[in-house]
């Protein structure tokens, strides 16, 4: 089968945790991390994962979202979309 692309928006808990969140996200080995300024020093992250779609991407999204929520300093995780590559 092909590959699936999963995109998430990650919001840090506070301005102080932006760098901590960025380092934690890098440890999850995503395909891409994009830092986007929001306001007053706070940034959100758009994180993209590329996974095998052998049994459907849905089974992997829960695990990925759980790992994203466990990153120290993360305030919220929002799924932005899933598509086939």
mmCIF file of C-alpha atoms in Angstrom:
data_model
loop_
_atom_site.group_PDB
_atom_site.id
_atom_site.type_symbol
_atom_site.label_atom_id
_atom_site.label_comp_id
_atom_site.label_asym_id
_atom_site.label_seq_id
_atom_site.Cartn_x
_atom_site.Cartn_y
_atom_site.Cartn_z
ATOM 1 C CA UNK A 1 0.000 0.000 0.000
ATOM 2 C CA UNK A 2 0.938 3.652 0.004
ATOM 3 C CA UNK A 3 1.832 6.169 2.630
ATOM 4 C CA UNK A 4 -0.385 8.433 4.702
ATOM 5 C CA UNK A 5 0.414 12.006 5.706
ATOM 6 C CA UNK A 6 -0.845 13.113 9.129
ATOM 7 C CA UNK A 7 -0.775 16.818 10.036
ATOM 8 C CA UNK A 8 -1.189 18.269 13.532
ATOM 9 C CA UNK A 9 -1.202 21.699 15.131
ATOM 10 C CA UNK A 10 0.550 21.766 18.503
ATOM 11 C CA UNK A 11 0.053 24.626 20.955
ATOM 12 C CA UNK A 12 2.492 25.034 23.848
ATOM 13 C CA UNK A 13 1.105 25.712 27.338
ATOM 14 C CA UNK A 14 2.919 29.052 27.541
ATOM 15 C CA UNK A 15 5.601 31.247 26.012
ATOM 16 C CA UNK A 16 8.125 29.696 28.383
ATOM 17 C CA UNK A 17 7.487 26.181 27.065
ATOM 18 C CA UNK A 18 7.906 26.888 23.313
ATOM 19 C CA UNK A 19 11.545 25.728 23.158
ATOM 20 C CA UNK A 20 10.822 22.734 25.387
ATOM 21 C CA UNK A 21 7.967 21.642 23.119
ATOM 22 C CA UNK A 22 10.113 22.053 20.002
ATOM 23 C CA UNK A 23 12.833 19.805 21.446
ATOM 24 C CA UNK A 24 10.264 17.206 22.518
ATOM 25 C CA UNK A 25 8.668 17.163 19.069
ATOM 26 C CA UNK A 26 12.045 16.565 17.412
ATOM 27 C CA UNK A 27 12.450 13.386 19.492
ATOM 28 C CA UNK A 28 9.302 11.933 17.860
ATOM 29 C CA UNK A 29 11.019 12.045 14.437
ATOM 30 C CA UNK A 30 8.269 13.727 12.421
ATOM 31 C CA UNK A 31 8.696 14.330 8.703
ATOM 32 C CA UNK A 32 8.442 18.086 9.231
ATOM 33 C CA UNK A 33 8.116 20.643 12.039
ATOM 34 C CA UNK A 34 7.109 24.189 11.179
ATOM 35 C CA UNK A 35 7.095 26.897 13.866
ATOM 36 C CA UNK A 36 4.445 29.582 13.326
ATOM 37 C CA UNK A 37 4.297 32.793 15.377
ATOM 38 C CA UNK A 38 0.882 33.395 16.973
ATOM 39 C CA UNK A 39 1.196 36.480 19.209
ATOM 40 C CA UNK A 40 3.411 38.054 21.869
ATOM 41 C CA UNK A 41 6.191 35.460 21.586
ATOM 42 C CA UNK A 42 3.888 32.441 21.528
ATOM 43 C CA UNK A 43 4.314 30.046 18.619
ATOM 44 C CA UNK A 44 2.346 27.057 17.400
ATOM 45 C CA UNK A 45 3.864 24.112 15.580
ATOM 46 C CA UNK A 46 2.598 22.348 12.474
ATOM 47 C CA UNK A 47 3.921 18.807 12.646
ATOM 48 C CA UNK A 48 3.710 16.305 9.790
ATOM 49 C CA UNK A 49 4.202 12.549 10.009
ATOM 50 C CA UNK A 50 4.497 10.221 7.011
ATOM 51 C CA UNK A 51 3.526 6.651 7.839
ATOM 52 C CA UNK A 52 2.856 3.406 6.010
ATOM 53 C CA UNK A 53 -0.835 2.971 5.251
ATOM 54 C CA UNK A 54 -0.686 -0.837 5.284
ATOM 55 C CA UNK A 55 -3.699 -1.263 7.580
ATOM 56 C CA UNK A 56 -5.184 2.199 7.338
ATOM 57 C CA UNK A 57 -3.819 5.347 8.926
ATOM 58 C CA UNK A 58 -6.574 5.460 11.541
ATOM 59 C CA UNK A 59 -4.902 2.833 13.711
ATOM 60 C CA UNK A 60 -1.711 4.882 13.963
ATOM 61 C CA UNK A 61 -3.285 8.274 14.607
ATOM 62 C CA UNK A 62 -4.292 7.480 18.181
ATOM 63 C CA UNK A 63 -0.758 6.414 19.078
ATOM 64 C CA UNK A 64 0.788 9.476 17.432
ATOM 65 C CA UNK A 65 -1.677 11.847 19.118
ATOM 66 C CA UNK A 66 -1.014 10.227 22.503
ATOM 67 C CA UNK A 67 2.748 10.658 22.027
ATOM 68 C CA UNK A 68 2.272 14.304 21.008
ATOM 69 C CA UNK A 69 0.147 14.982 24.104
ATOM 70 C CA UNK A 70 2.868 13.455 26.310
ATOM 71 C CA UNK A 71 5.509 15.952 25.126
ATOM 72 C CA UNK A 72 6.391 18.173 28.073
ATOM 73 C CA UNK A 73 4.901 21.660 27.759
ATOM 74 C CA UNK A 74 2.222 20.799 25.170
ATOM 75 C CA UNK A 75 -1.066 22.583 25.817
ATOM 76 C CA UNK A 76 -3.152 21.108 23.000
ATOM 77 C CA UNK A 77 -2.962 18.825 19.972
ATOM 78 C CA UNK A 78 -5.302 19.352 17.020
ATOM 79 C CA UNK A 79 -5.502 17.047 14.015
ATOM 80 C CA UNK A 80 -5.339 19.161 10.855
ATOM 81 C CA UNK A 81 -5.892 16.310 8.420
ATOM 82 C CA UNK A 82 -4.960 12.918 7.052
ATOM 83 C CA UNK A 83 -4.327 12.251 3.372
ATOM 84 C CA UNK A 84 -2.695 9.632 1.191
ATOM 85 C CA UNK A 85 0.696 10.322 -0.364
#
